[in-house]
CSV table of C-alpha atoms and ligand atoms in Angstrom, one decimal:
chain,number,residue,atom,x,y,z
A,19,MET,CA,-50.1,27.6,50.4
A,20,ILE,CA,-51.0,31.2,49.6
A,21,ASN,CA,-48.4,33.8,50.4
A,22,TYR,CA,-50.1,36.3,52.7
A,23,THR,CA,-47.0,38.2,53.5
A,24,GLU,CA,-47.2,40.1,50.2
A,25,LYS,CA,-49.4,43.1,49.7
A,26,ILE,CA,-51.4,41.0,47.2
A,27,PRO,CA,-51.7,37.5,48.5
A,28,ASN,CA,-51.0,35.0,45.8
A,29,ASN,CA,-49.7,31.6,44.9
A,30,VAL,CA,-48.3,32.7,41.5
A,31,ASP,CA,-44.9,33.9,42.8
A,32,LEU,CA,-45.9,37.5,42.1
A,33,GLY,CA,-42.8,38.7,43.9
A,34,ARG,CA,-40.6,37.5,41.1
A,35,ASP,CA,-42.3,39.5,38.4
A,36,ARG,CA,-41.7,43.1,39.4
A,37,VAL,CA,-43.4,44.7,36.4
A,38,LEU,CA,-46.6,42.7,37.0
A,39,GLN,CA,-46.5,43.3,40.7
A,40,ARG,CA,-46.2,47.0,40.2
A,41,ALA,CA,-49.1,47.0,37.7
A,42,LEU,CA,-51.3,45.1,40.1
A,43,GLU,CA,-50.3,47.3,43.1
A,44,HIS,CA,-51.3,50.3,40.9
A,45,TRP,CA,-54.7,48.7,40.2
A,46,GLN,CA,-55.3,47.7,43.9
A,47,PRO,CA,-56.2,51.2,45.2
A,48,ALA,CA,-58.5,51.7,42.2
A,49,PHE,CA,-60.2,48.4,43.2
A,50,LEU,CA,-60.6,49.6,46.8
A,51,GLY,CA,-62.0,52.9,45.6
A,52,TRP,CA,-64.6,51.0,43.6
A,53,TRP,CA,-65.3,48.8,46.7
A,54,TYR,CA,-65.9,51.9,48.9
A,55,ASP,CA,-68.2,53.4,46.2
A,56,MET,CA,-70.0,50.3,45.0
A,57,GLY,CA,-69.5,47.6,47.6
A,58,PRO,CA,-72.1,46.9,50.4
A,59,ASN,CA,-73.5,50.1,51.7
A,60,GLU,CA,-72.2,51.6,55.0
A,61,SER,CA,-70.3,48.4,55.7
A,62,ARG,CA,-66.7,49.5,56.0
A,63,ASN,CA,-66.4,49.2,59.8
A,64,TYR,CA,-68.3,46.0,60.3
A,65,ASP,CA,-66.6,43.0,61.6
A,66,VAL,CA,-67.8,40.1,59.5
A,67,TYR,CA,-67.3,36.4,60.3
A,68,LEU,CA,-65.8,35.4,56.9
A,69,ARG,CA,-64.0,32.5,55.5
A,70,THR,CA,-60.7,33.2,53.7
A,71,ALA,CA,-58.9,30.7,51.5
A,72,ILE,CA,-55.5,29.8,53.0
A,73,SER,CA,-54.6,27.3,50.3
A,74,VAL,CA,-56.0,26.1,47.0
A,75,GLU,CA,-56.3,22.5,48.2
A,76,PRO,CA,-59.9,21.2,48.8
A,77,ASP,CA,-59.5,21.8,52.6
A,78,GLY,CA,-58.0,25.2,52.1
A,79,TRP,CA,-61.2,26.9,53.2
A,80,ALA,CA,-60.7,26.2,56.9
A,81,GLN,CA,-60.0,29.8,57.9
A,82,PHE,CA,-63.0,31.6,59.6
A,83,ASP,CA,-62.6,34.8,61.5
A,84,TYR,CA,-63.9,38.4,61.9
A,85,VAL,CA,-62.7,40.6,59.1
A,86,LYS,CA,-63.4,44.1,58.1
A,87,MET,CA,-64.4,43.7,54.4
A,88,PRO,CA,-62.0,46.3,53.0
A,89,GLU,CA,-59.3,44.3,54.7
A,90,TYR,CA,-60.4,41.0,53.1
A,91,ARG,CA,-57.4,39.2,51.6
A,92,TRP,CA,-58.3,39.6,48.0
A,93,GLY,CA,-55.7,37.9,46.0
A,94,ILE,CA,-54.6,35.7,43.1
A,95,PHE,CA,-55.1,32.0,43.6
A,96,LEU,CA,-54.7,29.5,40.8
A,97,GLN,CA,-55.1,25.7,41.0
A,98,PRO,CA,-51.6,24.2,40.9
A,99,ARG,CA,-50.3,23.5,37.4
A,100,ASP,CA,-50.5,20.0,35.9
A,101,GLU,CA,-47.3,19.8,33.7
A,102,GLN,CA,-48.8,17.0,31.7
A,103,ARG,CA,-52.0,18.9,30.8
A,104,ARG,CA,-53.0,18.8,27.1
A,105,MET,CA,-55.7,20.4,24.9
A,106,ASN,CA,-58.7,18.1,25.3
A,107,PHE,CA,-60.9,19.3,22.3
A,108,GLY,CA,-61.0,21.2,19.1
A,109,THR,CA,-58.5,21.3,16.3
A,110,HIS,CA,-55.5,21.5,18.7
A,111,LYS,CA,-56.6,18.4,20.6
A,112,GLY,CA,-53.7,16.4,22.0
A,113,GLN,CA,-51.2,19.3,21.9
A,114,PRO,CA,-49.7,20.5,25.2
A,115,ALA,CA,-52.0,23.1,26.9
A,116,TRP,CA,-50.9,26.7,26.2
A,117,GLN,CA,-49.0,28.5,28.9
A,118,ASP,CA,-49.0,31.7,27.0
A,119,VAL,CA,-51.7,33.4,24.9
A,120,PRO,CA,-51.6,32.0,21.3
A,121,GLY,CA,-51.2,35.1,19.0
A,122,GLU,CA,-54.0,34.1,16.6
A,123,TYR,CA,-56.6,33.9,19.4
A,124,ARG,CA,-55.4,36.9,21.4
A,125,SER,CA,-58.4,39.2,20.8
A,126,THR,CA,-61.0,36.4,21.2
A,127,LEU,CA,-59.4,35.3,24.5
A,128,LEU,CA,-59.3,38.9,25.7
A,129,ARG,CA,-63.0,39.3,25.0
A,130,VAL,CA,-63.9,36.0,26.8
A,131,ILE,CA,-61.9,37.1,29.9
A,132,VAL,CA,-63.3,40.6,29.9
A,133,THR,CA,-66.9,39.4,29.6
A,134,GLN,CA,-66.5,36.9,32.5
A,135,GLY,CA,-64.7,39.6,34.6
A,136,ASP,CA,-67.4,42.1,34.0
A,137,THR,CA,-70.0,40.0,35.7
A,138,GLU,CA,-68.1,39.9,39.0
A,139,PRO,CA,-68.2,43.5,40.1
A,140,ALA,CA,-71.7,43.8,38.5
A,141,SER,CA,-73.3,41.5,41.0
A,142,VAL,CA,-71.7,43.3,43.9
A,143,GLU,CA,-73.2,46.6,42.6
A,144,GLN,CA,-76.6,45.0,42.1
A,145,GLN,CA,-76.6,43.8,45.8
A,146,LYS,CA,-75.2,47.0,47.3
A,147,MET,CA,-78.2,48.1,49.3
A,148,LEU,CA,-79.5,44.7,50.5
A,149,GLY,CA,-77.5,44.8,53.8
A,150,LEU,CA,-79.9,47.5,55.0
A,151,SER,CA,-82.9,45.1,54.9
A,152,CYS,CA,-81.3,41.7,55.9
A,153,PRO,CA,-83.6,39.1,57.5
A,154,SER,CA,-80.9,38.1,60.0
A,155,LEU,CA,-77.2,38.4,60.9
A,156,TYR,CA,-76.7,34.9,59.4
A,157,ASP,CA,-78.0,36.1,56.0
A,158,LEU,CA,-76.1,39.4,56.2
A,159,ARG,CA,-72.9,37.5,56.7
A,160,ASN,CA,-73.7,35.3,53.7
A,161,ILE,CA,-74.3,38.1,51.3
A,162,PHE,CA,-71.1,39.8,52.5
A,163,GLN,CA,-69.2,36.5,51.9
A,164,VAL,CA,-70.7,36.3,48.4
A,165,ASN,CA,-69.7,40.0,47.8
A,166,VAL,CA,-66.1,39.7,48.8
A,167,GLU,CA,-65.7,36.5,46.7
A,168,GLU,CA,-67.1,38.2,43.7
A,169,GLY,CA,-64.6,40.9,44.3
A,170,ARG,CA,-61.9,38.2,44.3
A,171,HIS,CA,-63.2,36.8,41.1
A,172,LEU,CA,-62.7,40.2,39.6
A,173,TRP,CA,-59.1,40.0,40.9
A,174,ALA,CA,-58.7,36.6,39.2
A,175,MET,CA,-59.7,38.0,35.8
A,176,VAL,CA,-57.6,41.2,36.3
A,177,TYR,CA,-54.6,39.1,37.0
A,178,LEU,CA,-55.0,37.3,33.6
A,179,LEU,CA,-55.5,40.7,31.9
A,180,HIS,CA,-52.4,42.2,33.4
A,181,ARG,CA,-50.2,39.2,33.2
A,182,TYR,CA,-50.9,38.1,29.6
A,183,PHE,CA,-52.4,41.1,27.6
A,184,GLY,CA,-50.0,44.0,28.2
A,185,ARG,CA,-51.4,47.4,27.7
A,186,ASP,CA,-54.7,46.2,26.3
A,187,GLY,CA,-55.2,44.2,29.5
A,188,ARG,CA,-54.4,47.1,31.7
A,189,GLU,CA,-56.9,49.3,29.9
A,190,GLU,CA,-59.6,46.6,30.1
A,191,ALA,CA,-58.8,46.2,33.9
A,192,GLU,CA,-59.6,49.8,34.4
A,193,ALA,CA,-62.7,49.7,32.3
A,194,LEU,CA,-64.0,46.9,34.6
A,195,LEU,CA,-64.0,49.3,37.4
A,196,ALA,CA,-65.6,52.1,35.4
A,197,ARG,CA,-68.7,50.3,34.1
A,198,ARG,CA,-71.7,50.3,36.4
A,199,SER,CA,-74.6,47.9,36.6
A,200,GLY,CA,-77.8,49.5,35.2
A,201,ASP,CA,-76.0,52.6,34.1
A,202,THR,CA,-77.5,54.1,30.9
A,203,ASP,CA,-74.2,55.5,29.5
A,204,ASN,CA,-71.7,52.8,30.7
A,205,PRO,CA,-73.6,49.6,31.6
A,206,ARG,CA,-72.2,46.2,32.4
A,207,ILE,CA,-71.8,44.0,29.3
A,208,LEU,CA,-74.5,41.4,29.8
A,209,GLY,CA,-78.2,42.0,30.3
A,210,ALA,CA,-79.0,40.1,33.5
A,211,PHE,CA,-76.2,42.0,35.2
A,212,ASN,CA,-77.9,45.3,34.6
A,213,GLU,CA,-81.2,44.2,36.2
A,214,PRO,CA,-81.8,45.5,39.7
A,215,THR,CA,-81.8,43.1,42.6
A,216,PRO,CA,-84.3,45.1,44.7
A,217,ASP,CA,-85.0,42.7,47.6
A,218,TRP,CA,-83.9,39.5,49.3
A,219,LEU,CA,-86.1,37.1,47.3
A,220,ALA,CA,-84.5,38.5,44.2
A,221,PHE,CA,-81.1,38.1,45.8
A,222,TYR,CA,-81.7,34.4,46.5
A,223,MET,CA,-83.1,33.8,43.1
A,224,PHE,CA,-80.1,35.6,41.6
A,225,THR,CA,-77.6,33.4,43.5
A,226,PHE,CA,-79.6,30.3,42.6
A,227,PHE,CA,-80.1,31.1,38.9
A,228,THR,CA,-77.4,33.6,37.8
A,229,ASP,CA,-74.5,32.4,40.0
A,230,ARG,CA,-75.2,29.0,38.5
A,231,ASP,CA,-74.8,30.4,35.1
A,232,GLY,CA,-71.5,31.6,36.5
A,233,LYS,CA,-70.7,28.0,37.4
A,234,PHE,CA,-71.5,26.7,34.0
A,235,GLN,CA,-69.4,29.4,32.2
A,236,LEU,CA,-66.5,28.7,34.6
A,237,CYS,CA,-66.8,25.0,34.0
A,238,ALA,CA,-66.6,25.6,30.2
A,239,LEU,CA,-63.6,27.9,30.7
A,240,ALA,CA,-62.0,25.5,33.1
A,241,GLU,CA,-61.6,23.2,30.1
A,242,SER,CA,-59.8,25.9,28.2
A,243,GLY,CA,-56.6,25.1,26.4
A,244,PHE,CA,-55.2,28.3,27.8
A,245,ASP,CA,-53.9,26.8,31.0
A,246,PRO,CA,-53.8,29.9,33.2
A,247,LEU,CA,-57.5,30.6,32.5
A,248,SER,CA,-58.3,27.0,33.3
A,249,ARG,CA,-56.5,27.0,36.6
A,250,THR,CA,-58.0,30.3,37.6
A,251,CYS,CA,-61.5,29.1,36.9
A,252,ARG,CA,-61.0,25.8,38.8
A,253,PHE,CA,-60.3,27.7,42.0
A,254,MET,CA,-63.2,30.2,41.4
A,255,LEU,CA,-65.6,27.2,41.2
A,256,THR,CA,-64.9,26.3,44.8
A,257,GLU,CA,-66.2,29.8,45.8
A,258,GLU,CA,-69.2,29.6,43.4
A,259,ALA,CA,-70.6,26.5,45.2
A,260,HIS,CA,-71.3,28.6,48.3
A,261,HIS,CA,-73.1,31.3,46.4
A,262,MET,CA,-75.5,28.7,44.9
A,263,PHE,CA,-76.0,27.2,48.4
A,264,VAL,CA,-77.0,30.6,49.7
A,265,GLY,CA,-79.5,31.0,46.9
A,266,GLU,CA,-81.1,27.6,47.0
A,267,THR,CA,-81.4,27.5,50.8
A,268,GLY,CA,-82.6,31.1,50.9
A,269,VAL,CA,-85.5,30.4,48.5
A,270,SER,CA,-86.2,27.1,50.3
A,271,ARG,CA,-86.5,28.9,53.7
A,272,ILE,CA,-88.9,31.5,52.3
A,273,ILE,CA,-91.1,28.7,50.8
A,274,GLN,CA,-90.9,26.8,54.1
A,275,ARG,CA,-92.0,29.8,56.2
A,276,THR,CA,-94.9,30.6,53.8
A,277,CYS,CA,-96.1,27.0,53.9
A,278,GLU,CA,-95.9,26.9,57.7
A,279,LEU,CA,-98.1,29.9,58.1
A,280,MET,CA,-100.5,28.7,55.4
A,281,LYS,CA,-101.0,25.5,57.2
A,282,GLU,CA,-101.2,27.0,60.7
A,283,ASN,CA,-103.8,29.5,59.6
A,284,LYS,CA,-105.5,27.3,57.0
A,285,VAL,CA,-105.3,29.8,54.2
A,286,GLU,CA,-104.5,29.4,50.5
A,287,ASP,CA,-105.6,32.6,48.8
A,288,PRO,CA,-102.6,34.8,48.0
A,289,SER,CA,-104.1,37.9,49.6
A,290,ASP,CA,-104.7,36.0,52.9
A,291,VAL,CA,-101.2,34.6,52.7
A,292,ARG,CA,-99.8,38.1,52.3
A,293,ALA,CA,-101.8,39.3,55.2
A,294,LEU,CA,-99.7,37.0,57.4
A,295,GLY,CA,-96.6,38.9,56.4
A,296,VAL,CA,-95.1,36.2,54.2
A,297,ILE,CA,-94.6,35.9,50.4
A,298,ASP,CA,-97.3,33.9,48.6
A,299,LEU,CA,-96.2,31.0,46.5
A,300,GLN,CA,-97.6,32.7,43.3
A,301,THR,CA,-95.3,35.6,43.7
A,302,ILE,CA,-92.3,33.2,44.3
A,303,GLN,CA,-93.3,31.5,41.0
A,304,LYS,CA,-93.2,34.9,39.2
A,305,TYR,CA,-89.8,35.7,40.6
A,306,LEU,CA,-88.6,32.2,39.5
A,307,ASN,CA,-90.0,32.9,35.9
A,308,PHE,CA,-88.2,36.2,35.8
A,309,HIS,CA,-84.7,35.1,37.0
A,310,TYR,CA,-84.8,31.9,35.0
A,311,SER,CA,-85.6,33.6,31.7
A,312,VAL,CA,-83.1,36.5,32.0
A,313,THR,CA,-80.4,34.0,33.0
A,314,LEU,CA,-81.1,31.7,30.0
A,315,ASP,CA,-80.3,34.7,27.8
A,316,LEU,CA,-76.7,34.8,29.2
A,317,TYR,CA,-75.9,31.6,27.2
A,318,GLY,CA,-76.3,33.6,24.0
A,319,SER,CA,-77.7,32.6,20.6
A,320,ASP,CA,-78.9,29.1,20.0
A,321,VAL,CA,-76.9,28.9,16.8
A,322,SER,CA,-73.6,30.8,17.1
A,323,SER,CA,-70.5,30.8,15.0
A,324,ASN,CA,-68.7,32.5,17.9
A,325,ALA,CA,-69.4,29.5,20.1
A,326,ALA,CA,-68.2,27.2,17.3
A,327,ASN,CA,-64.9,29.2,17.1
A,328,TYR,CA,-64.3,29.2,20.8
A,329,PHE,CA,-64.6,25.5,20.8
A,330,THR,CA,-62.7,24.7,17.6
A,331,SER,CA,-59.8,26.9,18.7
A,332,GLY,CA,-59.7,25.3,22.1
A,333,LEU,CA,-60.6,28.3,24.2
A,334,LYS,CA,-63.9,27.2,25.7
A,335,GLY,CA,-65.0,23.6,26.1
A,336,ARG,CA,-68.3,22.0,27.0
A,337,PHE,CA,-69.6,21.2,30.5
A,338,ARG,CA,-67.5,18.3,31.8
A,339,GLU,CA,-65.7,18.0,28.4
A,340,THR,CA,-63.2,15.4,29.4
A,341,LYS,CA,-66.0,13.1,30.8
A,342,LEU,CA,-68.0,13.2,27.5
A,343,ASP,CA,-67.8,10.1,25.3
A,344,ASP,CA,-67.3,11.4,21.7
A,345,ASP,CA,-64.5,12.7,19.4
A,346,HIS,CA,-64.3,16.2,21.1
A,347,VAL,CA,-64.0,17.7,17.7
A,348,LEU,CA,-67.6,17.6,16.6
A,349,THR,CA,-67.2,18.3,12.9
A,350,GLU,CA,-69.7,15.6,12.0
A,351,ALA,CA,-72.1,15.8,14.9
A,352,GLN,CA,-75.6,17.3,15.0
A,353,TYR,CA,-77.6,18.9,17.9
A,354,PRO,CA,-81.2,19.9,18.2
A,355,VAL,CA,-82.3,23.5,18.6
A,356,SER,CA,-85.7,25.0,18.9
A,357,GLU,CA,-87.2,27.8,16.9
A,358,VAL,CA,-90.6,29.4,16.1
A,359,VAL,CA,-92.1,28.5,12.7
A,360,GLY,CA,-95.6,29.4,11.7
A,361,GLY,CA,-96.8,30.1,15.2
A,362,LYS,CA,-95.3,26.8,16.6
A,363,VAL,CA,-92.2,25.9,18.5
A,364,VAL,CA,-90.3,23.3,16.4
A,365,THR,CA,-87.0,21.5,16.8
A,366,LYS,CA,-84.4,21.0,14.1
A,367,ASP,CA,-80.9,19.5,14.0
A,368,VAL,CA,-78.0,21.9,13.3
A,369,PRO,CA,-74.2,21.3,13.3
A,370,ALA,CA,-73.3,20.6,16.9
A,371,LEU,CA,-70.4,23.0,16.8
A,372,THR,CA,-72.8,25.9,16.2
A,373,ALA,CA,-75.2,24.8,18.9
A,374,LEU,CA,-72.7,24.8,21.8
A,375,ASN,CA,-74.5,27.7,23.6
A,376,GLU,CA,-77.7,25.8,23.5
A,377,ARG,CA,-76.0,22.7,24.7
A,378,LEU,CA,-74.5,24.5,27.7
A,379,ARG,CA,-77.9,26.1,28.4
A,380,ASN,CA,-79.5,22.6,28.4
A,381,ASP,CA,-76.9,21.3,30.8
A,382,TYR,CA,-77.7,24.2,33.1
A,383,ILE,CA,-81.5,23.6,32.8
A,384,ASP,CA,-81.1,20.0,34.0
A,385,GLU,CA,-79.4,21.2,37.2
A,386,ILE,CA,-81.9,24.0,37.7
A,387,ALA,CA,-84.8,21.5,37.4
A,388,ASP,CA,-83.2,19.4,40.2
A,389,GLY,CA,-83.1,22.4,42.4
A,390,VAL,CA,-86.7,23.4,41.7
A,391,SER,CA,-87.8,19.9,42.6
A,392,ARG,CA,-86.1,20.2,45.9
A,393,TRP,CA,-88.1,23.4,46.5
A,394,GLN,CA,-91.2,21.5,45.5
A,395,ARG,CA,-90.6,18.9,48.1
A,396,VAL,CA,-90.9,21.6,50.8
A,397,ILE,CA,-94.3,22.4,49.5
A,398,ASP,CA,-95.3,18.8,49.2
A,399,GLN,CA,-94.2,18.0,52.7
A,400,ALA,CA,-96.4,20.7,54.0
A,401,GLY,CA,-99.3,19.1,52.1
A,402,ILE,CA,-100.1,22.2,50.1
A,403,PRO,CA,-101.4,21.6,46.6
A,404,PHE,CA,-99.2,24.0,44.7
A,405,ARG,CA,-96.8,23.2,41.9
A,406,LEU,CA,-93.7,25.3,41.2
A,407,THR,CA,-92.8,24.9,37.5
A,408,LEU,CA,-90.0,26.0,35.2
A,409,PRO,CA,-91.5,28.0,32.4
A,410,HIS,CA,-90.9,27.0,28.8
A,411,LYS,CA,-87.4,27.8,27.5
A,412,GLY,CA,-88.8,30.4,25.1
A,413,PHE,CA,-90.7,32.4,27.7
A,414,HIS,CA,-89.6,36.0,28.1
A,415,ARG,CA,-86.4,35.7,26.0
A,416,GLN,CA,-84.5,38.6,24.5
A,417,ILE,CA,-81.6,36.7,22.9
A,418,GLY,CA,-81.6,33.7,20.5
A,419,ASN,CA,-84.3,32.0,18.4
A,420,PHE,CA,-87.1,33.1,20.8
A,421,ALA,CA,-86.3,36.8,20.8
A,422,GLY,CA,-89.1,38.8,19.4
A,423,HIS,CA,-91.6,36.1,20.0
A,424,PHE,CA,-94.2,36.0,22.7
A,425,ILE,CA,-94.2,32.6,24.3
A,426,SER,CA,-96.3,31.7,27.4
A,427,PRO,CA,-94.8,29.8,30.3
A,428,ASP,CA,-96.6,26.7,28.8
A,429,GLY,CA,-94.8,27.2,25.5
A,430,GLU,CA,-97.7,28.6,23.5
A,431,VAL,CA,-96.8,31.1,20.8
A,432,LEU,CA,-99.0,34.2,21.4
A,433,THR,CA,-99.5,37.6,19.8
A,434,GLU,CA,-97.9,40.5,21.6
A,435,GLU,CA,-101.3,41.7,22.7
A,436,ALA,CA,-102.3,38.4,24.2
A,437,TRP,CA,-99.0,38.0,26.0
A,438,LYS,CA,-99.1,41.5,27.5
A,439,LYS,CA,-102.6,40.8,28.8
A,440,HIS,CA,-101.1,38.1,31.0
A,441,GLU,CA,-97.7,39.6,31.7
A,442,PHE,CA,-98.2,40.2,35.4
A,443,GLU,CA,-99.7,36.8,36.0
A,444,TRP,CA,-96.3,35.4,34.9
A,445,LEU,CA,-93.8,38.1,35.9
A,446,PRO,CA,-93.6,40.2,39.1
A,447,SER,CA,-95.6,43.4,38.7
A,448,PRO,CA,-94.6,46.7,40.3
A,449,LYS,CA,-97.2,45.9,43.0
A,450,ASP,CA,-95.6,42.5,43.7
A,451,TYR,CA,-92.2,44.1,44.1
A,452,ALA,CA,-93.7,46.8,46.3
A,453,PHE,CA,-95.3,44.1,48.5
A,454,VAL,CA,-92.1,42.1,48.8
A,455,GLN,CA,-90.1,45.2,49.6
A,456,SER,CA,-92.7,46.2,52.2
A,457,LEU,CA,-91.8,43.1,54.2
A,458,MET,CA,-88.1,44.1,54.1
A,459,SER,CA,-88.2,47.7,55.3
A,460,GLY,CA,-85.5,47.4,57.9
A,461,ARG,CA,-82.8,45.0,59.0
A,462,VAL,CA,-83.1,42.3,61.6
A,463,ALA,CA,-79.9,42.7,63.5
A,464,GLU,CA,-80.4,40.8,66.8
A,465,PRO,CA,-78.4,37.5,67.0
A,466,GLY,CA,-80.6,34.5,66.5
A,467,LYS,CA,-83.6,36.5,65.3
A,468,PHE,CA,-85.1,36.0,61.8
A,469,ALA,CA,-87.6,38.1,59.8
A,470,ASN,CA,-91.1,36.8,59.8
A,471,TRP,CA,-91.0,35.9,56.1
A,472,ILE,CA,-88.2,33.4,56.2
A,473,ALA,CA,-87.5,30.3,58.2
A,474,PRO,CA,-84.1,29.9,60.1
A,475,PRO,CA,-81.6,27.7,58.4
A,476,LEU,CA,-80.9,24.2,59.6
A,477,ARG,CA,-77.5,25.1,61.0
A,478,GLY,CA,-75.1,28.0,61.4
A,479,ILE,CA,-71.9,28.8,59.6
A,480,ASN,CA,-68.8,26.7,60.5
A,481,ASN,CA,-70.7,24.9,63.3
A,482,GLN,CA,-71.5,28.1,65.1
A,483,PRO,CA,-75.0,28.4,66.6
A,484,LEU,CA,-77.8,30.3,64.9
A,485,ASN,CA,-77.6,33.0,67.6
A,486,PHE,CA,-73.9,33.6,66.9
A,487,GLU,CA,-73.0,37.3,66.2
A,488,TYR,CA,-72.1,36.8,62.5
A,489,VAL,CA,-71.7,40.5,62.0
A,490,ARG,CA,-70.7,43.2,64.5
A,491,PHE,CA,-71.7,46.6,63.5
A,492,ASN,CA,-69.4,48.6,65.8
B,525,LIG,FE1,-68.2,35.1,40.5
B,526,LIG,FE1,-70.8,33.9,42.3
């Protein structure tokens, strides 16, 4: 169970480490200051029907109640330790998992943890204003749940920094509260976390695409030979599942509503669809193209010696490493990567160790494709002849082998001029964003009511009815 009697709830026996406890109690007010500044706008007095973890067991999520968000029990929860756990890959394979930071990998590990930690507050900052235009109390509660849990993910990484990295860790923990998403002078570390999330379609796309990148990164770090990082990530993954649920069902409900009105009114032309106050499928496709492509960049370069080092040294594994049937060392193995040669996309084999970013990206793409086909089913069931597609992997990329090339969603290599001519057929234009935002000018705050552009969900939270008062504004 988690000890809630302490100022910082935890299951790591914080009370026995006075120095660490004091360091974290010092960071806590700074975190709350950041939350008041950068957390959901105007929300501090709302009572929100949130779930709070009461233990780290699978059924530990049973606690639902009204909570004011600044009083959410942010804390430090690690999956229980497995005393037998060993390194499962890389040159140290077979050795007992590390309980302390190995000196030779200290700076690499610090960078891995800081980079992961930086994404957590970033997404809260990106979503700060969305509460003001929520489509229902149900959706408002969901975004708040995501936000408090991203706050807790920040806590999870900050615990590791304070506990294992001394003064360097404390400085990095402060810097995590100082950077700001989209800031020109002091931005967040990764590109996708500096993009705005200007509306609810973007929010659902973000939680479907970018939170899922979070899942895959956490899965790779859950394999880490540094056991405290592994145990931290394992618990974070239980929270991530809900974020992706919010994204997938959110987009699905938007598609469903659009299809319903298209059928009812027998219209197909995007401008006729928009006139009904819903988002046309073409615009949904453009948002999909945008969020997919910027998220693919988060996996890094196709060929990367850093990725090889992370793996070889045992810091970051592959997706489901222990379920894979090979030597887990990969010194002999090859893996295919794509690149642009002479105006064509070609594939070549490279040492598998250097292609681990690309491999994780491909695992991610498989899962994304499944989700997109579930969205497609909603369109098919309505009998509407429209296909949602994933664009080519090289489309609109800034990092890796496709950076600097101009690839169409079909995978054709174009000139910059030709690509630019079609840009806003493929990506949302300022006008598209303006249209979507015009639908979301105010919030729908009456219990049981939903904005016109989105269908209600199948069921409420924790078996509550759809007209439950998920948020009380006071
Ligand atoms: Fe997170
Ligand atoms: Fe998340």
